[in-house]
Short mmCIF file of C-alpha atoms in Angstrom, two decimals:
data_model
loop_
_atom_site.label_atom_id
_atom_site.label_comp_id
_atom_site.label_asym_id
_atom_site.label_seq_id
_atom_site.Cartn_x
_atom_site.Cartn_y
_atom_site.Cartn_z
CA MET A 1 0.00 0.00 0.00
CA VAL A 2 1.18 3.54 -0.83
CA ASN A 3 -0.18 6.77 0.68
CA SER A 4 -0.30 9.64 -1.81
CA GLY A 5 -2.13 12.93 -1.22
CA GLY A 6 -4.67 11.30 1.05
CA LEU A 7 -5.21 8.41 -1.34
CA LYS A 8 -4.40 4.84 -0.38
CA ILE A 9 -2.99 2.95 -3.35
CA TYR A 10 -2.89 -0.84 -3.08
CA THR A 11 -0.56 -2.47 -5.57
CA ASN A 12 -0.39 -5.93 -7.13
CA LEU A 13 3.34 -6.04 -6.46
CA ASN A 14 4.44 -9.00 -4.37
CA LEU A 15 7.10 -7.93 -1.87
CA ASP A 16 8.89 -11.29 -1.91
CA ILE A 17 8.98 -11.46 -5.70
CA GLN A 18 9.95 -7.78 -5.96
CA ARG A 19 12.87 -8.44 -3.62
CA ILE A 20 13.93 -11.50 -5.63
CA ALA A 21 13.83 -9.59 -8.91
CA GLU A 22 15.80 -6.65 -7.52
CA GLU A 23 18.46 -8.87 -5.94
CA GLU A 24 18.97 -11.13 -8.94
CA PHE A 25 19.07 -8.23 -11.36
CA ALA A 26 21.55 -6.26 -9.23
CA LYS A 27 23.98 -9.14 -8.77
CA ALA A 28 24.14 -10.18 -12.43
CA ASP A 29 27.73 -10.90 -13.47
CA ILE A 30 27.66 -8.39 -16.32
CA PHE A 31 27.36 -5.44 -13.91
CA LYS A 32 30.57 -6.24 -12.01
CA ASP A 33 32.82 -4.73 -14.66
CA HIS A 34 30.32 -2.23 -16.09
CA PRO A 35 29.31 0.25 -13.35
CA GLU A 36 27.30 2.49 -15.71
CA LEU A 37 25.41 -0.37 -17.35
CA ASN A 38 21.69 -0.45 -16.62
CA GLY A 39 18.47 -2.18 -17.65
CA ALA A 40 15.15 -3.45 -16.37
CA ALA A 41 13.15 -6.52 -15.39
CA ILE A 42 9.43 -7.29 -15.09
CA VAL A 43 7.53 -10.25 -13.61
CA LEU A 44 3.94 -10.96 -14.71
CA GLU A 45 1.46 -13.50 -13.37
CA ILE A 46 -0.42 -14.74 -16.42
CA LYS A 47 -3.54 -16.14 -14.75
CA THR A 48 -4.29 -13.10 -12.57
CA GLY A 49 -3.08 -10.14 -14.65
CA LYS A 50 -0.87 -8.95 -11.80
CA ILE A 51 2.41 -7.18 -12.37
CA LEU A 52 4.26 -8.86 -9.52
CA ALA A 53 7.61 -7.08 -9.76
CA VAL A 54 9.15 -4.14 -11.60
CA VAL A 55 12.85 -3.33 -11.66
CA GLY A 56 13.21 0.04 -13.34
CA GLY A 57 16.99 0.17 -13.11
CA ARG A 58 19.95 -0.84 -10.98
CA LYS A 59 19.53 1.98 -8.47
CA PHE A 60 16.51 4.17 -7.76
CA SER A 61 17.53 7.53 -6.29
CA SER A 62 16.65 11.20 -6.38
CA SER A 63 19.04 11.57 -9.31
CA ASP A 64 17.75 8.52 -11.19
CA GLN A 65 13.99 7.98 -11.08
CA PHE A 66 13.68 6.86 -14.71
CA ASN A 67 11.63 3.66 -14.87
CA ARG A 68 13.26 1.75 -17.72
CA ALA A 69 10.77 -1.09 -17.41
CA PHE A 70 7.87 1.14 -18.51
CA ASP A 71 9.50 4.08 -20.28
CA ALA A 72 12.79 3.04 -21.90
CA LEU A 73 12.54 2.73 -25.68
CA ARG A 74 15.11 0.20 -26.87
CA GLN A 75 15.60 -1.89 -29.99
CA PRO A 76 14.57 -5.49 -29.12
CA GLY A 77 16.61 -7.30 -31.77
CA SER A 78 15.48 -10.87 -32.36
CA LEU A 79 12.88 -10.62 -29.60
CA MET A 80 10.71 -9.37 -32.48
CA LYS A 81 11.02 -12.54 -34.57
CA PRO A 82 8.26 -14.59 -32.87
CA ILE A 83 5.73 -11.95 -33.97
CA VAL A 84 6.80 -12.56 -37.58
CA TYR A 85 6.55 -16.33 -37.13
CA LEU A 86 3.18 -16.18 -35.37
CA THR A 87 1.79 -14.09 -38.23
CA ALA A 88 3.07 -16.73 -40.65
CA PHE A 89 1.65 -19.70 -38.73
CA ASP A 90 -1.70 -17.95 -38.44
CA ASN A 91 -1.78 -17.37 -42.20
CA GLY A 92 -1.18 -20.85 -43.54
CA ILE A 93 2.60 -21.23 -43.40
CA SER A 94 3.83 -24.45 -41.78
CA PRO A 95 6.69 -24.64 -39.26
CA ASN A 96 8.40 -27.24 -41.45
CA LYS A 97 8.48 -25.03 -44.55
CA MET A 98 11.96 -24.83 -46.04
CA PHE A 99 13.80 -21.53 -46.50
CA SER A 100 17.33 -20.88 -47.75
CA ASP A 101 19.67 -19.34 -45.19
CA VAL A 102 22.19 -17.87 -47.63
CA PRO A 103 23.82 -14.45 -48.10
CA ARG A 104 21.37 -11.96 -49.57
CA GLU A 105 21.32 -8.29 -50.49
CA TYR A 106 18.42 -5.85 -50.15
CA PHE A 107 18.30 -2.48 -51.88
CA ASP A 108 17.09 0.54 -49.94
CA PRO A 109 15.66 3.13 -52.37
CA TRP A 110 15.51 5.76 -49.60
CA THR A 111 19.26 5.73 -49.00
CA GLN A 112 20.21 4.27 -52.44
CA THR A 113 22.39 1.71 -50.69
CA ILE A 114 22.64 -2.03 -50.21
CA TRP A 115 21.75 -3.84 -47.00
CA GLN A 116 23.65 -7.07 -46.40
CA PRO A 117 22.29 -8.55 -43.15
CA GLN A 118 24.25 -11.31 -41.47
CA ASN A 119 23.53 -14.04 -38.98
CA TYR A 120 24.75 -13.58 -35.42
CA GLU A 121 27.72 -15.91 -35.79
CA GLY A 122 28.51 -14.76 -39.33
CA ARG A 123 27.75 -18.17 -40.89
CA TYR A 124 24.98 -19.44 -43.15
CA HIS A 125 23.26 -22.81 -43.04
CA GLY A 126 21.68 -23.47 -46.41
CA PRO A 127 18.15 -24.95 -46.58
CA VAL A 128 16.53 -25.01 -43.12
CA ILE A 129 12.98 -25.43 -41.87
CA LEU A 130 11.32 -22.53 -40.06
CA ARG A 131 11.47 -24.30 -36.71
CA THR A 132 15.26 -24.61 -36.90
CA ALA A 133 15.61 -21.02 -38.06
CA LEU A 134 13.67 -19.63 -35.09
CA VAL A 135 15.26 -21.92 -32.48
CA ASN A 136 18.69 -20.73 -33.63
CA SER A 137 17.58 -17.16 -34.46
CA TYR A 138 18.72 -17.05 -38.09
CA ASN A 139 18.33 -13.53 -39.44
CA ILE A 140 18.10 -14.17 -43.18
CA VAL A 141 15.19 -16.58 -42.83
CA ALA A 142 13.28 -14.11 -40.63
CA ILE A 143 13.66 -11.42 -43.28
CA GLU A 144 12.61 -13.75 -46.10
CA LEU A 145 9.60 -14.90 -44.07
CA LEU A 146 8.62 -11.27 -43.44
CA LYS A 147 8.83 -10.62 -47.19
CA GLU A 148 6.56 -13.57 -47.90
CA ILE A 149 3.80 -12.72 -45.42
CA GLY A 150 4.00 -8.94 -45.80
CA VAL A 151 5.30 -6.22 -43.49
CA LYS A 152 1.86 -4.64 -43.07
CA ASN A 153 0.43 -7.93 -41.81
CA VAL A 154 3.17 -8.30 -39.20
CA ILE A 155 2.70 -4.72 -37.98
CA GLU A 156 -1.03 -5.42 -37.65
CA TYR A 157 -0.28 -8.44 -35.44
CA ALA A 158 2.29 -6.46 -33.44
CA ARG A 159 -0.34 -3.83 -32.67
CA LYS A 160 -2.89 -6.46 -31.66
CA LEU A 161 -0.36 -8.13 -29.40
CA GLY A 162 0.47 -4.92 -27.56
CA ILE A 163 3.24 -2.88 -29.19
CA THR A 164 2.37 0.82 -29.03
CA SER A 165 5.58 2.49 -30.27
CA GLN A 166 6.32 3.51 -33.86
CA LEU A 167 6.91 0.72 -36.39
CA ARG A 168 7.86 1.39 -40.01
CA GLU A 169 7.16 -0.81 -43.01
CA THR A 170 10.69 -2.07 -43.61
CA LEU A 171 12.21 -5.54 -43.76
CA SER A 172 14.52 -4.66 -40.87
CA LEU A 173 11.42 -4.94 -38.68
CA ALA A 174 12.07 -8.71 -38.63
CA LEU A 175 15.30 -8.05 -36.74
CA GLY A 176 13.85 -5.65 -34.20
CA SER A 177 15.19 -2.39 -35.60
CA TYR A 178 12.46 -0.19 -34.08
CA GLU A 179 12.33 0.76 -30.42
CA VAL A 180 9.88 -0.75 -27.94
CA THR A 181 9.44 -0.64 -24.16
CA PRO A 182 10.05 -3.69 -21.97
CA ILE A 183 6.46 -3.61 -20.68
CA ASP A 184 5.12 -3.70 -24.24
CA MET A 185 7.29 -6.71 -25.10
CA ALA A 186 6.23 -8.40 -21.86
CA LYS A 187 2.59 -7.95 -22.84
CA VAL A 188 3.28 -9.37 -26.31
CA TYR A 189 4.88 -12.49 -24.88
CA SER A 190 2.11 -12.85 -22.30
CA VAL A 191 -0.23 -13.59 -25.22
CA PHE A 192 2.13 -16.43 -26.18
CA ALA A 193 2.00 -17.68 -22.58
CA ASN A 194 -1.80 -17.45 -22.41
CA SER A 195 -2.91 -19.39 -25.50
CA GLY A 196 -3.61 -16.30 -27.58
CA GLN A 197 -5.49 -14.34 -24.90
CA LYS A 198 -4.49 -10.76 -24.17
CA VAL A 199 -4.60 -9.74 -20.49
CA ASN A 200 -5.04 -6.21 -19.10
CA PHE A 201 -2.05 -6.34 -16.73
CA SER A 202 -1.82 -3.82 -13.90
CA ASP A 203 0.42 -3.00 -10.97
CA ILE A 204 -2.50 -1.28 -9.16
CA ARG A 205 -5.06 -3.38 -7.26
CA LYS A 206 -7.28 -0.61 -5.92
CA ILE A 207 -7.31 3.05 -4.88
CA ILE A 208 -9.20 4.38 -1.83
CA ASP A 209 -9.72 8.07 -1.14
CA ASN A 210 -9.42 9.86 2.22
CA ASN A 211 -13.07 9.04 2.97
CA ASP A 212 -12.31 5.31 2.62
CA ILE A 213 -14.31 5.17 -0.61
CA GLU A 214 -12.97 2.87 -3.29
CA ILE A 215 -12.53 5.02 -6.38
CA GLU A 216 -10.72 2.52 -8.58
CA LYS A 217 -10.41 -1.26 -8.62
CA TYR A 218 -8.53 -3.54 -10.97
CA THR A 219 -10.66 -6.08 -12.82
CA TYR A 220 -8.99 -8.97 -14.60
CA ASN A 221 -10.07 -9.17 -18.25
CA THR A 222 -8.93 -11.22 -21.22
CA GLU A 223 -9.48 -10.90 -24.95
CA ASN A 224 -8.95 -13.62 -27.55
CA ILE A 225 -6.83 -11.99 -30.24
CA VAL A 226 -4.92 -14.90 -31.82
CA PRO A 227 -6.07 -18.53 -32.32
CA ALA A 228 -4.76 -20.84 -29.61
CA SER A 229 -3.65 -23.30 -32.29
CA SER A 230 -1.23 -20.83 -33.90
CA VAL A 231 0.16 -19.84 -30.49
CA ALA A 232 0.62 -23.50 -29.52
CA ILE A 233 2.75 -24.07 -32.64
CA LEU A 234 4.88 -21.04 -31.75
CA ASP A 235 5.24 -22.06 -28.08
CA ASN A 236 6.35 -25.52 -29.16
CA ILE A 237 9.25 -23.90 -31.00
CA LEU A 238 10.06 -21.36 -28.28
CA THR A 239 10.50 -24.17 -25.76
CA GLY A 240 13.14 -25.44 -28.18
CA VAL A 241 14.91 -22.07 -27.95
CA VAL A 242 15.45 -22.69 -24.23
CA ARG A 243 16.02 -26.43 -24.52
CA ASN A 244 18.69 -26.41 -27.22
CA GLY A 245 18.74 -23.05 -29.02
CA SER A 246 19.96 -19.53 -28.31
CA GLY A 247 18.36 -19.43 -24.83
CA THR A 248 19.87 -22.47 -23.14
CA ARG A 249 21.22 -20.38 -20.26
CA ALA A 250 17.61 -19.99 -19.09
CA ARG A 251 17.02 -23.74 -18.68
CA ILE A 252 15.73 -24.91 -15.30
CA ASN A 253 15.68 -28.62 -14.50
CA GLY A 254 12.19 -30.08 -14.25
CA ARG A 255 10.56 -27.02 -15.84
CA THR A 256 9.12 -26.42 -19.29
CA ILE A 257 10.10 -22.88 -20.20
CA ALA A 258 9.67 -21.08 -23.50
CA GLY A 259 11.57 -17.95 -24.41
CA LYS A 260 13.49 -15.85 -26.89
CA THR A 261 16.74 -13.94 -26.94
CA GLY A 262 17.30 -10.50 -28.41
CA THR A 263 20.59 -8.79 -29.24
CA THR A 264 21.07 -5.55 -31.16
CA ASP A 265 23.85 -4.15 -33.30
CA ASP A 266 27.32 -4.10 -31.72
CA PHE A 267 25.82 -5.75 -28.59
CA THR A 268 24.19 -2.48 -27.53
CA ASN A 269 21.09 -4.09 -25.97
CA ALA A 270 20.67 -7.62 -24.64
CA TRP A 271 17.21 -9.09 -23.99
CA PHE A 272 15.57 -12.28 -22.86
CA CYS A 273 11.93 -13.10 -22.20
CA GLY A 274 11.11 -16.42 -20.56
CA PHE A 275 7.65 -17.73 -19.75
CA THR A 276 5.48 -20.64 -18.67
CA PRO A 277 1.67 -20.83 -18.76
CA ASN A 278 1.55 -19.11 -15.35
CA ILE A 279 4.47 -16.67 -15.12
CA LEU A 280 6.59 -14.44 -17.37
CA VAL A 281 9.91 -12.74 -16.68
CA ILE A 282 11.56 -10.31 -19.09
CA SER A 283 14.89 -8.53 -18.73
CA TYR A 284 16.95 -6.20 -20.85
CA VAL A 285 20.45 -4.89 -20.22
CA GLY A 286 22.04 -1.87 -21.86
CA TYR A 287 23.47 1.59 -21.32
CA ASP A 288 21.27 4.68 -21.16
CA TYR A 289 23.16 6.01 -24.17
CA PRO A 290 24.35 4.28 -27.36
CA LYS A 291 27.31 2.17 -26.32
CA PRO A 292 28.17 -1.52 -26.83
CA ILE A 293 28.00 -3.66 -23.71
CA GLY A 294 30.97 -5.70 -24.87
CA GLU A 295 31.96 -8.33 -27.39
CA HIS A 296 29.68 -11.40 -27.41
CA CYS A 297 27.39 -9.86 -24.78
CA SER A 298 24.27 -11.30 -26.38
CA GLY A 299 20.82 -11.72 -24.90
CA GLY A 300 21.52 -15.40 -24.38
CA ARG A 301 24.70 -14.68 -22.42
CA VAL A 302 23.67 -11.57 -20.49
CA ALA A 303 19.89 -11.42 -19.98
CA ALA A 304 18.90 -15.10 -20.02
CA PRO A 305 20.78 -15.93 -16.78
CA ILE A 306 19.02 -13.03 -15.02
CA VAL A 307 15.62 -14.38 -16.04
CA LYS A 308 16.61 -17.90 -15.04
CA ASN A 309 17.79 -16.84 -11.58
CA ILE A 310 14.64 -14.81 -10.92
CA MET A 311 12.38 -17.66 -12.06
CA GLU A 312 14.29 -20.29 -10.13
CA ARG A 313 13.93 -18.42 -6.83
CA ILE A 314 10.24 -17.70 -7.46
CA PHE A 315 9.57 -21.39 -8.18
CA LYS A 316 11.34 -22.33 -4.95
CA LYS A 317 9.48 -19.70 -2.90
CA PHE A 318 6.04 -20.45 -4.38
CA PRO A 319 6.08 -24.12 -5.45
CA GLU A 320 2.29 -24.49 -5.59
CA ARG A 321 1.39 -21.09 -7.02
CA PHE A 322 3.87 -21.54 -9.86
CA ALA A 323 3.92 -25.31 -10.24
CA GLN A 324 5.33 -27.03 -13.34
CA GLU A 325 2.80 -26.81 -16.15
CA GLU A 326 2.96 -27.85 -19.79
CA PHE A 327 1.72 -25.56 -22.53
CA PRO A 328 -1.80 -26.61 -23.62
CA VAL A 329 -2.32 -28.31 -26.98
CA PRO A 330 -5.71 -27.47 -28.59
CA ASP A 331 -7.81 -30.15 -30.28
CA ASP A 332 -7.19 -28.66 -33.73
CA VAL A 333 -3.44 -29.18 -33.38
CA VAL A 334 -1.51 -32.44 -33.85
CA GLU A 335 1.97 -33.45 -32.74
CA VAL A 336 4.18 -35.16 -35.31
CA GLU A 337 7.77 -36.35 -35.04
CA ILE A 338 9.70 -34.98 -37.99
CA CYS A 339 13.22 -34.98 -39.35
CA ARG A 340 14.84 -31.81 -38.11
CA GLU A 341 16.64 -31.31 -41.41
CA SER A 342 13.94 -32.06 -43.99
CA GLY A 343 10.77 -31.31 -42.01
CA LEU A 344 9.26 -34.58 -43.27
CA LEU A 345 8.07 -37.56 -41.21
CA LYS A 346 11.02 -39.13 -39.45
CA THR A 347 12.47 -42.50 -40.37
CA ASP A 348 15.18 -44.63 -38.80
CA ASP A 349 17.68 -43.01 -41.17
CA CYS A 350 17.11 -39.49 -39.77
CA PRO A 351 19.96 -38.52 -37.40
CA TYR A 352 18.05 -35.67 -35.73
CA THR A 353 14.32 -35.60 -35.04
CA VAL A 354 11.95 -33.35 -33.12
CA LYS A 355 8.30 -33.41 -32.08
CA GLN A 356 6.57 -30.48 -33.77
CA LEU A 357 2.99 -29.22 -33.56
CA PHE A 358 0.96 -28.53 -36.71
CA HIS A 359 -2.50 -27.29 -37.52
CA LYS A 360 -4.59 -30.42 -38.02
CA GLY A 361 -4.55 -31.31 -41.71
CA ASP A 362 -1.32 -29.37 -42.30
CA GLU A 363 1.05 -31.98 -40.88
CA PRO A 364 3.53 -33.72 -43.24
CA THR A 365 2.44 -37.06 -44.70
CA MET A 366 5.58 -37.98 -46.65
CA LEU A 367 8.39 -39.99 -45.08
CA CYS A 368 11.80 -38.35 -45.11
CA ASN A 369 14.12 -39.73 -47.79
CA PHE A 370 16.85 -37.13 -47.37
CA HIS A 371 19.09 -39.62 -45.57
CA ASP A 372 18.28 -42.70 -47.63
CA PRO A 373 21.60 -43.82 -49.17
CA ASP A 374 19.73 -45.14 -52.21
CA VAL A 375 18.11 -41.76 -52.85
CA ASN A 376 20.83 -39.38 -51.65
CA SER A 377 18.55 -36.37 -51.91
CA LEU A 378 19.84 -34.32 -48.98
CA ILE A 379 20.89 -30.87 -50.12
CA THR A 380 23.23 -28.96 -47.83
CA LYS A 381 25.46 -25.93 -48.04
CA ASP A 382 28.18 -28.28 -49.36
CA THR A 383 26.06 -29.41 -52.30
CA GLU A 384 27.82 -28.33 -55.51
CA GLU A 385 24.82 -26.42 -56.85
CA LEU A 386 24.51 -24.38 -53.66
CA LYS A 387 28.15 -23.51 -53.06
CA LEU A 388 27.81 -20.28 -55.01
CA PHE A 389 25.35 -19.02 -52.38
CA PHE A 390 28.05 -19.24 -49.73
CA GLN A 391 30.47 -17.03 -51.64
CA GLU A 392 30.42 -13.25 -51.63
CA PRO A 393 27.04 -12.13 -53.03
CA GLU A 394 27.02 -10.93 -56.63
CA LYS A 395 25.16 -7.95 -58.06
CA GLN A 396 21.56 -9.00 -58.61
CA THR A 397 17.98 -7.85 -58.76
CA ILE A 398 17.00 -7.56 -55.12
CA MET A 399 14.19 -6.59 -52.81
CA SER A 400 14.24 -3.39 -50.84
CA PRO A 401 14.02 -3.36 -47.04
CA TYR A 402 10.90 -1.29 -47.72
CA GLY A 403 9.30 -4.07 -49.77
CA ILE A 404 9.95 -2.52 -53.22
CA ASP A 405 11.50 -4.44 -56.13
CA SER A 406 14.53 -2.72 -57.58
CA ASN A 407 17.15 -3.21 -60.28
CA THR A 408 19.39 -0.48 -58.91
CA LYS A 409 23.04 -1.44 -59.01
CA LYS A 410 25.00 -2.08 -55.89
CA ASP A 411 26.76 0.89 -54.30
CA ASP A 412 30.01 -0.43 -52.87
CA SER A 413 31.30 2.85 -51.45
CA SER A 414 32.31 2.70 -47.82
CA ASP A 415 30.40 5.91 -47.09
CA SER A 416 27.19 4.41 -48.43
CA LEU A 417 27.59 1.22 -46.45
CA LYS A 418 28.43 3.16 -43.31
CA LYS A 419 25.31 5.28 -43.81
CA LEU A 420 23.22 2.18 -44.30
CA LYS A 421 24.56 0.49 -41.18
CA ASN A 422 23.48 3.49 -39.16
CA GLU A 423 20.01 3.39 -40.74
CA LEU A 424 19.47 -0.37 -40.81
CA LYS A 425 21.60 -2.22 -38.30
CA PHE A 426 22.62 -5.85 -38.15
CA PHE A 427 21.14 -7.83 -35.31
CA GLY A 428 22.07 -11.04 -33.52
CA GLU A 429 20.50 -13.62 -31.26
#
């Protein structure tokens, strides 16, 4: 409870969880050698709509009362990718669809320059299914998927999910090039945690005036904005991010956790959002001014451990309230074990398989023959016909980051590329 001008304000904040969040955020390893580094963390309870904890920065003082959790606008990097994928799954694209992860160029007619996005580790992986691309946060596939489903469609979904800041119709949207607040991203991911239902989260429970009259009271409401089936398919993949993808540092034994990493250009901002069906924790780390955190300081390395440590202590403190819970699977979704490389039904010849959810009727029916020695149909980045894609890209007709076809020739000048990098940055995990 807070007294303010005669009003009694009762909050939804849980003192124990607030203390846990503050302590785990403050003692993160990354802060030991970076005294000016800052960030935020938020804890949401999915089933009640309560904002249980808010960490607005490392230190709250008279000289620093800026609440980064609610007010800081930061580029989210790959934290944006699940919105692109959800839009795709909800519009008829299957999680086993094959895309080519190869070097590509995109012409920007506004700056008359070439954009050459790269993957986080600087390598390319040839033909991959969408599931693999999201689990490992491949940038090229996210951009190509955005091209296929349309930038306007993705922005429409982003708005429905809860993003309120400015978004422009460019292909760099797939890599999180436009600024968002941590609370907005938390609300987006809460829809993923809640089977497509949007919750009106609040940190205020009720307000009573000086006459003891209740003048405001929080009421928990939900709104179905995305089909549960499409969200279930996405959640199935995001659990893979934590299990064996870019977010493995958020794994907790005996718990099913979904999540996504986010890292921006030059490691300026590092994000991670982890969630279960009953709780969500998001954290971002970065300076209050444009400055790299440090080499290889990705969301998976910096922010994921913070989220893990907060979650782990909450689970220990409230074992019944936040018990282990699997993500629900709707009746119109089926689980199929597929080859991780081909996306087809697995056989004994497939070296790597995974259980993937599909919309009923959209699941693969063909057995994988990519690994059959008599067929020898597996195409990889080492296949002779594809080797040219793994060389330096040639001049070609390309698609603009703004979704416009162009035959404009490549501008190789260092000034042009430098200008483009400032306008459209490269993003990582």
